[in-house]
Coordinates of C-alpha atoms and ligand atoms in Angstrom, one line a residue:
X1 CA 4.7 -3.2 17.9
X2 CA 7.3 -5.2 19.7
X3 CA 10.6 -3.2 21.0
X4 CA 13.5 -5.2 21.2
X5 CA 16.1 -3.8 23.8
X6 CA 19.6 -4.1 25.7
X7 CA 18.5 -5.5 29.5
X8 CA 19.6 -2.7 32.1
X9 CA 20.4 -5.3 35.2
X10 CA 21.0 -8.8 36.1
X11 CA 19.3 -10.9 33.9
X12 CA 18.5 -13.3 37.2
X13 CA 17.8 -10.2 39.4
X14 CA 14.8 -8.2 37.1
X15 CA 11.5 -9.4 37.4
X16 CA 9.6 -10.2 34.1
X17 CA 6.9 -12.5 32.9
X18 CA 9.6 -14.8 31.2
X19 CA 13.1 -15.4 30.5
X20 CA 14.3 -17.6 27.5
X21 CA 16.9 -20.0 27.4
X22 CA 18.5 -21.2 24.8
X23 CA 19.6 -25.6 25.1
X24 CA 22.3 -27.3 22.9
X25 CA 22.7 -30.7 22.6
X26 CA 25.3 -30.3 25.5
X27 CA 22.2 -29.3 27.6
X28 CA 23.7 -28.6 31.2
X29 CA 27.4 -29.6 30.7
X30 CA 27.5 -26.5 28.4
X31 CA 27.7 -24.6 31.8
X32 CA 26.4 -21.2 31.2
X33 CA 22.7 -20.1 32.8
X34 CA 21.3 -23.6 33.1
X35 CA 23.7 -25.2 35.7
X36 CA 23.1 -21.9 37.5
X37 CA 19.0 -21.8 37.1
X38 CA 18.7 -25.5 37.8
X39 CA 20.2 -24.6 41.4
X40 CA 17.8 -21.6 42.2
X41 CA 15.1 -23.6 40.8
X42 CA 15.8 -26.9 42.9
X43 CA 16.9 -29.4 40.4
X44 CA 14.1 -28.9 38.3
X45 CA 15.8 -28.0 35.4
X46 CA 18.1 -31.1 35.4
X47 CA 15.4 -33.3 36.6
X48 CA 13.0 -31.9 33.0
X49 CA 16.3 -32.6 30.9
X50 CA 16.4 -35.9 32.1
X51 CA 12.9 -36.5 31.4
X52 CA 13.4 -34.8 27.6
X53 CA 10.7 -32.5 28.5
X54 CA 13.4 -29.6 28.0
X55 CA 15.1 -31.0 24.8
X56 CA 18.0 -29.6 22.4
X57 CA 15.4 -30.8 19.4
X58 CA 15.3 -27.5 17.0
X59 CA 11.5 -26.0 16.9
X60 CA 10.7 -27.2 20.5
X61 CA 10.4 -25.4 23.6
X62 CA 9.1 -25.8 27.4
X63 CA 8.0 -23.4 29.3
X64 CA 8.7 -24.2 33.2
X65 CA 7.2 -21.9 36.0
X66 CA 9.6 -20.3 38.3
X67 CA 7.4 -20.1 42.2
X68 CA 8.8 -17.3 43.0
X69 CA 11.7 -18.6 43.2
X70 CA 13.7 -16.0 40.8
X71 CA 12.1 -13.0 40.1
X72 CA 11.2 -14.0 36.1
X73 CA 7.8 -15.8 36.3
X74 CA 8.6 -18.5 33.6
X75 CA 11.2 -19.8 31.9
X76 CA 11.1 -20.8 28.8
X77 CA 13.8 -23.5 27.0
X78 CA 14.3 -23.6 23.8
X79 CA 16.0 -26.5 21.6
X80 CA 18.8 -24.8 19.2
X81 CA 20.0 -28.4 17.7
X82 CA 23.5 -29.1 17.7
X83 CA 25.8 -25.8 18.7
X84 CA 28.4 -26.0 15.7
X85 CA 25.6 -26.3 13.3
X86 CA 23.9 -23.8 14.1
X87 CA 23.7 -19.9 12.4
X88 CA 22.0 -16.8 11.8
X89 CA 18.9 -18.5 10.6
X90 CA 18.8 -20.8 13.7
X91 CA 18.7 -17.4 16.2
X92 CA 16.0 -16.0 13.5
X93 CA 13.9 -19.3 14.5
X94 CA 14.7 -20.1 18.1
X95 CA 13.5 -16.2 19.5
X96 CA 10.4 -16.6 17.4
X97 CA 9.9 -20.2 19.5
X98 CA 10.7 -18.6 22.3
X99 CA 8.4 -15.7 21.7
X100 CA 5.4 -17.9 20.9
X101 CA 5.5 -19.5 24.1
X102 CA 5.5 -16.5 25.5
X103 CA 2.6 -15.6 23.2
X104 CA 0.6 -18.5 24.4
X105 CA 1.3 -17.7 27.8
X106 CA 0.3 -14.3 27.6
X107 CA 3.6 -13.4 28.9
X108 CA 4.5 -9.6 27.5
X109 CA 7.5 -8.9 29.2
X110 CA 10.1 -11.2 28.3
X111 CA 13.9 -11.5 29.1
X112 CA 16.4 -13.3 26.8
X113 CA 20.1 -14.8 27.7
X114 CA 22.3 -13.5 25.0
X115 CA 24.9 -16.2 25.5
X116 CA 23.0 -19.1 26.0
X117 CA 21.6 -18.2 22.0
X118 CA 25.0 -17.5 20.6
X119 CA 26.3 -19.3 17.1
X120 CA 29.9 -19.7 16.9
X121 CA 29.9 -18.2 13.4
X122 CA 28.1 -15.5 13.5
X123 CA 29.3 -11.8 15.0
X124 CA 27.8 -9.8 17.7
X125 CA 26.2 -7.6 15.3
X126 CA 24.9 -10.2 13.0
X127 CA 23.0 -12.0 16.1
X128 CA 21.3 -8.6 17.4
X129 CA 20.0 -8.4 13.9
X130 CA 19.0 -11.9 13.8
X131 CA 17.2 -11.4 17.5
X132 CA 15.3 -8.6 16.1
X133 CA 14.0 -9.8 12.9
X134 CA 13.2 -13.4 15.0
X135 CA 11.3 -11.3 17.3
X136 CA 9.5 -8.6 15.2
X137 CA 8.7 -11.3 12.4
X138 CA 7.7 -14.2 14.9
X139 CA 5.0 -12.1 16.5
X140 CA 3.5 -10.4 13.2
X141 CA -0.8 -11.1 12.7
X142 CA -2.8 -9.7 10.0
X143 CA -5.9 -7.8 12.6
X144 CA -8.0 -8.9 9.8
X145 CA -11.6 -7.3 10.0
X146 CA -13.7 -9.8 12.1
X147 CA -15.8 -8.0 14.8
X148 CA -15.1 -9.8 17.7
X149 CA -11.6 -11.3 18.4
X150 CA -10.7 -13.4 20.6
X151 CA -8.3 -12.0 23.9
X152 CA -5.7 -14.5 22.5
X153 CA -5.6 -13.7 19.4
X154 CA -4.9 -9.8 20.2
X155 CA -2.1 -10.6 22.8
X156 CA 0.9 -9.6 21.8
X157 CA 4.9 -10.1 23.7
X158 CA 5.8 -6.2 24.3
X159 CA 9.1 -5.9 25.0
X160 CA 12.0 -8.6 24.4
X161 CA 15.0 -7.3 26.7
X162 CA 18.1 -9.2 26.1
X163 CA 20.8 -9.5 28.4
X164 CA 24.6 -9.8 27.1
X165 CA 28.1 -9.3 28.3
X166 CA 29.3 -5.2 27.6
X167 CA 32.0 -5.9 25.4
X168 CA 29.2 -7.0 22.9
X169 CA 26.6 -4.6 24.1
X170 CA 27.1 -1.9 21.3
X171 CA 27.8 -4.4 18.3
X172 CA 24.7 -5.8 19.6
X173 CA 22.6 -2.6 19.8
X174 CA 23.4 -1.9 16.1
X175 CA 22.3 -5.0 15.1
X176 CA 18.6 -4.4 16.6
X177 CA 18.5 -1.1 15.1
X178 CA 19.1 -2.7 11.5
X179 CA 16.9 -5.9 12.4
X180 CA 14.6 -3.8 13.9
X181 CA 13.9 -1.9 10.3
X182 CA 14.5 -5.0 8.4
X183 CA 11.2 -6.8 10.0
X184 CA 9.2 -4.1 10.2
X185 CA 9.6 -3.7 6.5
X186 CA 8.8 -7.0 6.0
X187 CA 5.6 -7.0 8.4
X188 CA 4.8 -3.5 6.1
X189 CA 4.9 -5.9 3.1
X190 CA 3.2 -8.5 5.0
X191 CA 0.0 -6.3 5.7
X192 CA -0.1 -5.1 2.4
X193 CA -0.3 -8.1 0.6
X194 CA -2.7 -9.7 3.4
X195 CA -5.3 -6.4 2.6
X196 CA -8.1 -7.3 0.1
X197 CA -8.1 -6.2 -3.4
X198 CA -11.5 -3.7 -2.4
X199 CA -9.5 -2.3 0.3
X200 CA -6.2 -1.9 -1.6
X201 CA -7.1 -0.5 -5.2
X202 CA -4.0 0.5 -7.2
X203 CA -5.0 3.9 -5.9
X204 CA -4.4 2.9 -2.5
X205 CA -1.5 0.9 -2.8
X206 CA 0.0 4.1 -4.4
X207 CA -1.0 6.2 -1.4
X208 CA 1.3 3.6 0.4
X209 CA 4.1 4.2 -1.0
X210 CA 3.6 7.5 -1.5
X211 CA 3.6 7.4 2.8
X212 CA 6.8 5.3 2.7
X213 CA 8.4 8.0 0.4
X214 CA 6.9 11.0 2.6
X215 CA 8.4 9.9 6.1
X216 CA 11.8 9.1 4.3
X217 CA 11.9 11.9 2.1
X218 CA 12.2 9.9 -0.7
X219 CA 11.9 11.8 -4.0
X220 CA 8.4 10.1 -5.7
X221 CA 6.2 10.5 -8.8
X222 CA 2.8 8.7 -9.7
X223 CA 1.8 8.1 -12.6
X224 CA -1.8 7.8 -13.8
X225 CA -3.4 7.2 -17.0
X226 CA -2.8 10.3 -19.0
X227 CA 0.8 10.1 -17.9
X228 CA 1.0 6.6 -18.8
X229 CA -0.5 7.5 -22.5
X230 CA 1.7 10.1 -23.1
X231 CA 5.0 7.9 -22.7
X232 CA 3.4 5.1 -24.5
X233 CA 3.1 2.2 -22.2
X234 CA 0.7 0.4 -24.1
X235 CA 1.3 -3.1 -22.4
X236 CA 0.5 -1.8 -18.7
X237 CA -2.5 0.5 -20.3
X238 CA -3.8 -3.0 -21.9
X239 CA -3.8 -4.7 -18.4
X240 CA -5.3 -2.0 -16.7
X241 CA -8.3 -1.3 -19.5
X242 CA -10.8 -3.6 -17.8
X243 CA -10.9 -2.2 -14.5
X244 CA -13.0 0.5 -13.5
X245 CA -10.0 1.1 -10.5
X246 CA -7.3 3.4 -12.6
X247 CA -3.7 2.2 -12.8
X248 CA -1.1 4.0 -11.1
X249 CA 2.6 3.3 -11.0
X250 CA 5.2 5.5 -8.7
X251 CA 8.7 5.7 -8.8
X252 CA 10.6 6.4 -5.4
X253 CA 14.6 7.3 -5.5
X254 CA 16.3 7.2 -2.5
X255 CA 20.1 8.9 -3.2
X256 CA 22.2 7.2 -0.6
X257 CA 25.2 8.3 -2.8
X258 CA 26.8 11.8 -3.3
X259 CA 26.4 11.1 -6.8
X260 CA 23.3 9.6 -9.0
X261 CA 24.9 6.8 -10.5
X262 CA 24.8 3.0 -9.7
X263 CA 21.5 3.2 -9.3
X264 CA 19.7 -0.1 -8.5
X265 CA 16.5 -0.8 -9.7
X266 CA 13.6 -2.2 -7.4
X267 CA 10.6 -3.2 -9.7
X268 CA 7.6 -5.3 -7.9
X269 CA 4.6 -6.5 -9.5
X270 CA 1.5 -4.6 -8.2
X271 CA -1.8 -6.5 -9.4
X272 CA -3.8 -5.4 -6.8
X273 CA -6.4 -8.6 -7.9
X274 CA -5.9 -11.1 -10.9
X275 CA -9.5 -12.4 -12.4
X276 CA -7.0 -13.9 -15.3
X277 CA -9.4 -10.9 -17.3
X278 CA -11.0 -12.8 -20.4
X279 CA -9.1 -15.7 -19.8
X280 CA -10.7 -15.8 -16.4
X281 CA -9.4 -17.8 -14.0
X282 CA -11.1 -20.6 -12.5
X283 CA -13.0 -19.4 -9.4
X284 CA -11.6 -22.5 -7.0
X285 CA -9.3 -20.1 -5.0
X286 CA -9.0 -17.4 -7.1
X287 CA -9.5 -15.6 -4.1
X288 CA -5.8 -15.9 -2.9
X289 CA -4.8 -13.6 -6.4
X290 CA -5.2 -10.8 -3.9
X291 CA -1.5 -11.7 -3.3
X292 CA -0.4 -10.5 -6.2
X293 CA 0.5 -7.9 -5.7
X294 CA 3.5 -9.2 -3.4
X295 CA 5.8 -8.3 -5.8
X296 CA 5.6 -4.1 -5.2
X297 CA 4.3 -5.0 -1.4
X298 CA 8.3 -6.3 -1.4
X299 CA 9.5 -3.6 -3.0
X300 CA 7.7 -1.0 -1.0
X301 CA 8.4 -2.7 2.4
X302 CA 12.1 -2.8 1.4
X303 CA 12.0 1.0 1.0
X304 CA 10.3 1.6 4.3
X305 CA 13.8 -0.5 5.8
X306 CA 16.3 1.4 4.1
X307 CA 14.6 4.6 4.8
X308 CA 15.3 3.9 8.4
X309 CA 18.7 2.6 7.3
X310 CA 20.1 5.4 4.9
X311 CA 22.6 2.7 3.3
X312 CA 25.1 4.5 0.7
X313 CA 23.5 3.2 -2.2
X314 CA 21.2 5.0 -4.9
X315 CA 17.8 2.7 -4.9
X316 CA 14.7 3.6 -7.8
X317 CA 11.6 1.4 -6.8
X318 CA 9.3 1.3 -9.8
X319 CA 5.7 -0.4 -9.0
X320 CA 3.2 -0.8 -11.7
X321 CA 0.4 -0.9 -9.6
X322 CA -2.9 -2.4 -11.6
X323 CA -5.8 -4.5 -11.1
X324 CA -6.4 -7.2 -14.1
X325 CA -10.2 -7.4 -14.7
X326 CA -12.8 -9.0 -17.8
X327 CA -15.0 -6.2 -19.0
X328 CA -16.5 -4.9 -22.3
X329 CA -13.5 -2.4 -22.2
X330 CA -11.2 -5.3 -21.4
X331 CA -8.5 -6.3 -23.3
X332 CA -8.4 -9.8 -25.2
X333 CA -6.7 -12.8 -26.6
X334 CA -5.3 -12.0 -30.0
X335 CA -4.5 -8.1 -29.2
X336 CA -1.7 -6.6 -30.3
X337 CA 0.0 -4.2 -27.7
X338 CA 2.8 -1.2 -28.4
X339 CA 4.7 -1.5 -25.4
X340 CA 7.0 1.7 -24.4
X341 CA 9.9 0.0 -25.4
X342 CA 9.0 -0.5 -29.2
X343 CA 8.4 -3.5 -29.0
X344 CA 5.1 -5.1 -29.8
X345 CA 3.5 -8.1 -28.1
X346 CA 0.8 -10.5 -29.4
X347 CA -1.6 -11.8 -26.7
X348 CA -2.1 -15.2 -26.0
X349 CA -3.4 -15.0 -22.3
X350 CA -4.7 -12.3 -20.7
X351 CA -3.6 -14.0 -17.6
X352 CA -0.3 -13.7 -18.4
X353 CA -0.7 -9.7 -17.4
X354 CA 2.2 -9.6 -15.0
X355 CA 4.9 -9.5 -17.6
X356 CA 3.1 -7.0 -19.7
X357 CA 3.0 -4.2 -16.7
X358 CA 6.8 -5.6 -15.8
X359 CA 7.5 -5.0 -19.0
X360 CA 6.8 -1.3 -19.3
X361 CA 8.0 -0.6 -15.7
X362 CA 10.9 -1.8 -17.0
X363 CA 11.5 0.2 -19.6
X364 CA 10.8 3.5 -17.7
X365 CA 12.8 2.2 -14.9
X366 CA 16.4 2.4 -17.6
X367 CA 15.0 5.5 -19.2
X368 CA 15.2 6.9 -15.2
X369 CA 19.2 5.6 -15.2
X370 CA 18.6 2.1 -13.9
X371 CA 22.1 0.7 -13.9
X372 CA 21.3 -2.6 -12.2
X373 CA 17.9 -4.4 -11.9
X374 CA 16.3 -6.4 -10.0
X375 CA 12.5 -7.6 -10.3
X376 CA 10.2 -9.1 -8.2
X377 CA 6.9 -10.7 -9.3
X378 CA 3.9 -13.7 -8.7
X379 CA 4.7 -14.1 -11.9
X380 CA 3.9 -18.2 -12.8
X381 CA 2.1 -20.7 -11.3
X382 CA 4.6 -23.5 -12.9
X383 CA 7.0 -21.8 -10.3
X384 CA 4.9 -23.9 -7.6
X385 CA 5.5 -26.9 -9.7
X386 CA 9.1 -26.7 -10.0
X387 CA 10.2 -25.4 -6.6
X388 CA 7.6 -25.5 -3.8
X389 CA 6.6 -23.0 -1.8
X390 CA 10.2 -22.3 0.2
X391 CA 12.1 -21.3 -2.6
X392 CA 12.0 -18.3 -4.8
X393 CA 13.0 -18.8 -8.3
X394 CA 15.3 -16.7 -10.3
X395 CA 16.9 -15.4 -13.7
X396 CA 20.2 -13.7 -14.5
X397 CA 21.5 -12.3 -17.6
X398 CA 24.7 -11.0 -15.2
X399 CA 26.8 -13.7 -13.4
X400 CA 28.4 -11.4 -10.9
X401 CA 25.0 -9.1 -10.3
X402 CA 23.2 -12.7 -9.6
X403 CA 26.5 -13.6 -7.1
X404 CA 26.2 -10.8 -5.2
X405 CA 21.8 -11.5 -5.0
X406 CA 22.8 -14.8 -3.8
X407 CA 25.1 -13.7 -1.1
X408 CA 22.5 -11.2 0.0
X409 CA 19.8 -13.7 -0.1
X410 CA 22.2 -16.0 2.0
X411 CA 22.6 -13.2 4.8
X412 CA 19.0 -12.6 4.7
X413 CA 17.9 -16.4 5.2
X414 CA 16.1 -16.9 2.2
X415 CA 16.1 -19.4 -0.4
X416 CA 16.7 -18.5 -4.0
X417 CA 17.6 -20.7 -7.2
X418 CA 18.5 -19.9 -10.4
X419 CA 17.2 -21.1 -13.7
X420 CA 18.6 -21.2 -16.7
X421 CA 18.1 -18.8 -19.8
X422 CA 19.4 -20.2 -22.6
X423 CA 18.4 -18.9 -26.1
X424 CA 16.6 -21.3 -27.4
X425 CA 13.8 -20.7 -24.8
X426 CA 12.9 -17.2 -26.9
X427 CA 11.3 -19.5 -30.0
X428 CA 8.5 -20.6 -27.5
X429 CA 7.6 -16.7 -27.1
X430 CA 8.1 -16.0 -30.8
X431 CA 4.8 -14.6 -32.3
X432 CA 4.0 -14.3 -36.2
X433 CA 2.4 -11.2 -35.9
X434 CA 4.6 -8.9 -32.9
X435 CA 7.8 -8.8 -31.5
X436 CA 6.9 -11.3 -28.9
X437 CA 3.9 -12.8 -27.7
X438 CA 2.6 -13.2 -24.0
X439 CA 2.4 -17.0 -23.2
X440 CA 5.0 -19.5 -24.6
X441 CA 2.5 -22.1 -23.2
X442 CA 3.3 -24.9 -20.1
X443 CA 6.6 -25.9 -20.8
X444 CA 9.4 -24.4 -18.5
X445 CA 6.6 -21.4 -18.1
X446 CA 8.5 -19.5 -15.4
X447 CA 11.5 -19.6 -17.3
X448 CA 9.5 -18.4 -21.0
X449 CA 8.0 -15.4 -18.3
X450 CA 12.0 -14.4 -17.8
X451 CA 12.8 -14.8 -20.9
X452 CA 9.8 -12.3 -21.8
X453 CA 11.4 -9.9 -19.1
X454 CA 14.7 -10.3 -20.3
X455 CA 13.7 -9.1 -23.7
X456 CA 12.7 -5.5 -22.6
X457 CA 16.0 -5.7 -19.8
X458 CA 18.1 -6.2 -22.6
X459 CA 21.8 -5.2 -21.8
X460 CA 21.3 -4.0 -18.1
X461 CA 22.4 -6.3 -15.4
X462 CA 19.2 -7.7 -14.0
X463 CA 17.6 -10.7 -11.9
X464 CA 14.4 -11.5 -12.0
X465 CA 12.6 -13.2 -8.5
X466 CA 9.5 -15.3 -9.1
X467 CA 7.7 -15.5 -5.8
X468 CA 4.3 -16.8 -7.0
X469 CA 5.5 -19.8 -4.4
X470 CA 7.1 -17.9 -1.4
X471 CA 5.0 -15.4 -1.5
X472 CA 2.2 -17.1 1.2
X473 CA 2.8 -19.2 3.8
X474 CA 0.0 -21.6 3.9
X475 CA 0.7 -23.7 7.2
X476 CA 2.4 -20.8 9.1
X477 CA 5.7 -21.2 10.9
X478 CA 7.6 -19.5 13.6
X479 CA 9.0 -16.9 11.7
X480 CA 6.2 -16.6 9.3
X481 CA 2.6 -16.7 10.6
X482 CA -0.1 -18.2 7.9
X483 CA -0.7 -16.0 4.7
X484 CA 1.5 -13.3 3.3
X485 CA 5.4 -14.1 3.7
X486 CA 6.8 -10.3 3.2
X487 CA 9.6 -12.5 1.4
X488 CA 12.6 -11.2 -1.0
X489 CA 12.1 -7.8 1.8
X490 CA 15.4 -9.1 3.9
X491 CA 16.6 -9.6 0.9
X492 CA 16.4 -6.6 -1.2
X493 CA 17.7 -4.8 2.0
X494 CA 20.8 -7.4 2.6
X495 CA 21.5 -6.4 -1.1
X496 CA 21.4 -2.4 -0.6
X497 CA 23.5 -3.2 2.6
X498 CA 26.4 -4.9 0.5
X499 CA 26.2 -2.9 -2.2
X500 CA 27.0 0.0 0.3
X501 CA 29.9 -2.0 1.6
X502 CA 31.6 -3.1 -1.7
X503 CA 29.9 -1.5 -4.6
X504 CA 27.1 -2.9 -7.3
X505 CA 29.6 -4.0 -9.6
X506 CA 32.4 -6.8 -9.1
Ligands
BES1 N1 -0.6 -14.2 -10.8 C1 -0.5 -15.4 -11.6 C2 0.5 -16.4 -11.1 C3 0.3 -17.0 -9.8 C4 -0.2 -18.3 -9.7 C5 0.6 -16.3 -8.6 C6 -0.3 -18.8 -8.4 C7 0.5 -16.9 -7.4 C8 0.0 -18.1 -7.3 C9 -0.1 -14.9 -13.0 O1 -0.6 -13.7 -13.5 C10 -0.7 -16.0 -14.0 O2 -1.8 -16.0 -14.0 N2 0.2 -16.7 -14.7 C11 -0.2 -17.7 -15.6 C12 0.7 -17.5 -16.8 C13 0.2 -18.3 -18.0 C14 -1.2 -17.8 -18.5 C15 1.2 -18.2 -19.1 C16 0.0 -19.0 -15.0 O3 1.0 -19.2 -14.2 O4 -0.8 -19.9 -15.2
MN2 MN1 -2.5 -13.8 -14.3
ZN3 ZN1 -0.9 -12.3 -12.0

């Protein structure tokens, strides 16, 4: 794990492996470090800025060796893009450039110039944050299980020590402690939902979070199958029939607030593998549905932040946690479920599981005094189609509860849209014989899957996060190495932060 720190020295006096620098498109007119490094280093700096080796261009860097000539061993420059464009998100990006120069360098010690990175906008606090999470989430790798690994691929940056003026020093400080959490709940998220679904059985995902609730001292329940029957959720029970690996679905609460009320509701889809069950999925890729459980790996890595956090703000994180199998026990096509709510539901699909466990996590998640909702589930496919894979689709049956998501989301640095939900959506999942059936076919079918949800909401402000496309990065970027994304972590947390500022409601 990578620690992220306040320099103690000069930041042209300590010796380390590297020191980043951040370049504008003013380059060395800015003034600054690089008029000052380009004299100890004997023109060189100006002389690889003429040559547009070191570049302002956003997503490069160039990493220059020092001789001996200051006591860091490299430098490494790193294009921010034009100054007064430039935000939280751009600091998120340019450490993790930084960093994986320094990665491919095998440089573990590395220095950073807290002015040269600065965004006009953005506050001292805000920018240790955003150092943090660029750090801690640029350098995340799943170990994976192969037997031999490369050195390369083992070698990690150990230490980021970042040099600022004092006046900033303790704004800055508290920043890293909250970024600091922040990324290592999303890495948390991240390993989970890279695991394989023989590693991570619904059993083990609940031992998890059962971990996260332990070394917080969240209060925390599991429920198994007996417990399940005896409050009637007959829509998860259905999902869960054809698996010889036992459901399990816990319940954390962390009471941030003297008293229990305003609670906000976590709930995160926790397939652990999706076959499709007897509507099997075809096999091309169908290994990637050990992603899906993304949804609860969010949920559960958002808990492991605001443990470390303690925001004042009452948080329940439900996770139906349940792998969807075909079987002679499985359910079918044409089964008629008693979900906990009343409610009865007609399946069409038995690949159309996620909103059935949703459903009933739900529902327990009011009767436990959820005041506020929000879910979070690789819930469609037609997602994919409609927004790509940077953008996380959502539903609202709450104007101001979906502002206040937005503006958390826009802190956080990720990308959310809304979708509509009007009415006339519910006669595609109108069944002749239940309440509501499962599928309401390929039209709009991520907005007929929230309409589903919205049915067994009802009256409690909620929005719903589809992340079947966020969820994994395929091409891997700074900030987010190939496979799982951790995303909706930042912001889930960036939402229990505001509502501790200014309240759920309004
Ligand atoms: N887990 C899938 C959705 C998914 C697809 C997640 C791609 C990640 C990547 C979900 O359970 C599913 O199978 N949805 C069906 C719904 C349909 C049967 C109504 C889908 O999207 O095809
Ligand atoms: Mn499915
Ligand atoms: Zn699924």
């Amino acid at each position: 794990m990578m620690r992220v720190e306040v320099l103690n020295g000069k930041l042209l006096e300590v010796p380390a492996d590297g020191l980043i620098v951040a370049v504008s498109e003013a380059g060395l007119d800015e003034g600054g470090l690089l008029p000052e490094l380009d004299e100890l280093l004997a023109g060189a700096v100006e002389a690889e800025w003429r040559a547009e080796r070191i570049t302002c261009k956003r997503g490069h860097a160039f990493a220059l060796h020092t001789m001996g000539r200051i006591p860091s061993r490299y430098v490494i420059f790193v294009g921010i893009g034009e100054r007064a464009k430039y935000d939280a998100q751009g600091v998120r990006e340019a450490v993790a450039e930084g960093l994986a120069v320094a990665r491919q360098y095998r440089l573990s010690d590395v220095l950073l110039c807290y002015d040269a990175l600065k965004a006009p906008e953005v506050t001292p606090e805000t920018m240790g944050q955003a150092i943090a999470e660029g750090a801690i989430l640029g350098q995340y790798r799943f170990d994976g299980y192969r037997s031999k690994r490369e050195a390369d691929e083992a070698f990690r940056v150990s230490r980021l020590s970042v040099a600022m003026p004092p006046e900033v020093r303790q704004a800055v400080e508290t920043g890293f402690t909250i970024g600091t959490a922040t990324a290592e709940g999303v890495n948390l998220a991240r390993t989970l939902t890279n695991t394989p679904a023989n590693k991570l059985t619904p059993e083990v995902l609940a031992q998890e979070a059962v971990g996260v609730a332990r070394r917080h001292r969240f209060e925390v329940e599991v429920l198994e199958r007996a417990d399940m029957e005896r409050l009637g959720m007959g829509a998860l029970l259905a999902v869960a029939q054809g698996s010889a690996n036992a459901p399990r679905l816990v319940v954390m609460k962390y009471q941030g607030r003297e008293t229990w009320d305003d609670v906000i509701a976590f709930v995160g889809k926790g397939i652990t593998f999706d076959t499709g069950g007897i509507s099997l999925k075809p096999a091309q890729n169908m290994e990637s549905m050990i992603m899906d459980m993304g949804g609860a790996a969010a949920v559960i890595g958002a808990m492991e932040a605001i443990g470390r956090l303690r925001p004042k703000a009452n948080i329940l994180a439900v996770t139906p946690l349940v792998e969807n199998m075909p079987d002679g026990r499985a359910y079918r096509p044409g089964d008629v479920l008693h979900s906990m709510s009343g409610k009865t539901i007609e399946v069409i699909s038995t690949d159309a599981e996620g909103r059935l466990i949703l459903a009933d996590a739900i529902t327990y998640a009011k009767r436990l005094g959820a005041s506020f909702i929000v879910d979070l589930a690789t819930l469609t496919g037609a997602v994919l189609v409609a927004l790509g894979t940077q953008t996380t689709g959502a539903m609202t049956n709450d104007a101001a509860w979906w502002a206040k998501l937005e503006r958390a989301a826009a802190r956080a640095g990720e990308r959310v849209w809304l979708l509509p939900s009007f009415d006339v959506y519910l006669e595609q999942i109108k069944s002749p014989v239940a309440d509501l059936k499962n599928s309401g076919g390929r039209n709009a079918g991520t907005i007929t899957a929230g309409m589903f949800l919205k049915a067994f909401v009802e009256e409690t402000p909620w929005v719903h996060l589809d992340i079947a496309g966020t969820a994994w990065e395929e091409k891997g970027t700074a900030l987010t190495p190939k496979g799982a994304s951790g995303v909706m972590v930042r912001t889930l947390v960036e939402l229990a932060r505001l509502v501790a500022e200014e309240g759920a409601a309004s």
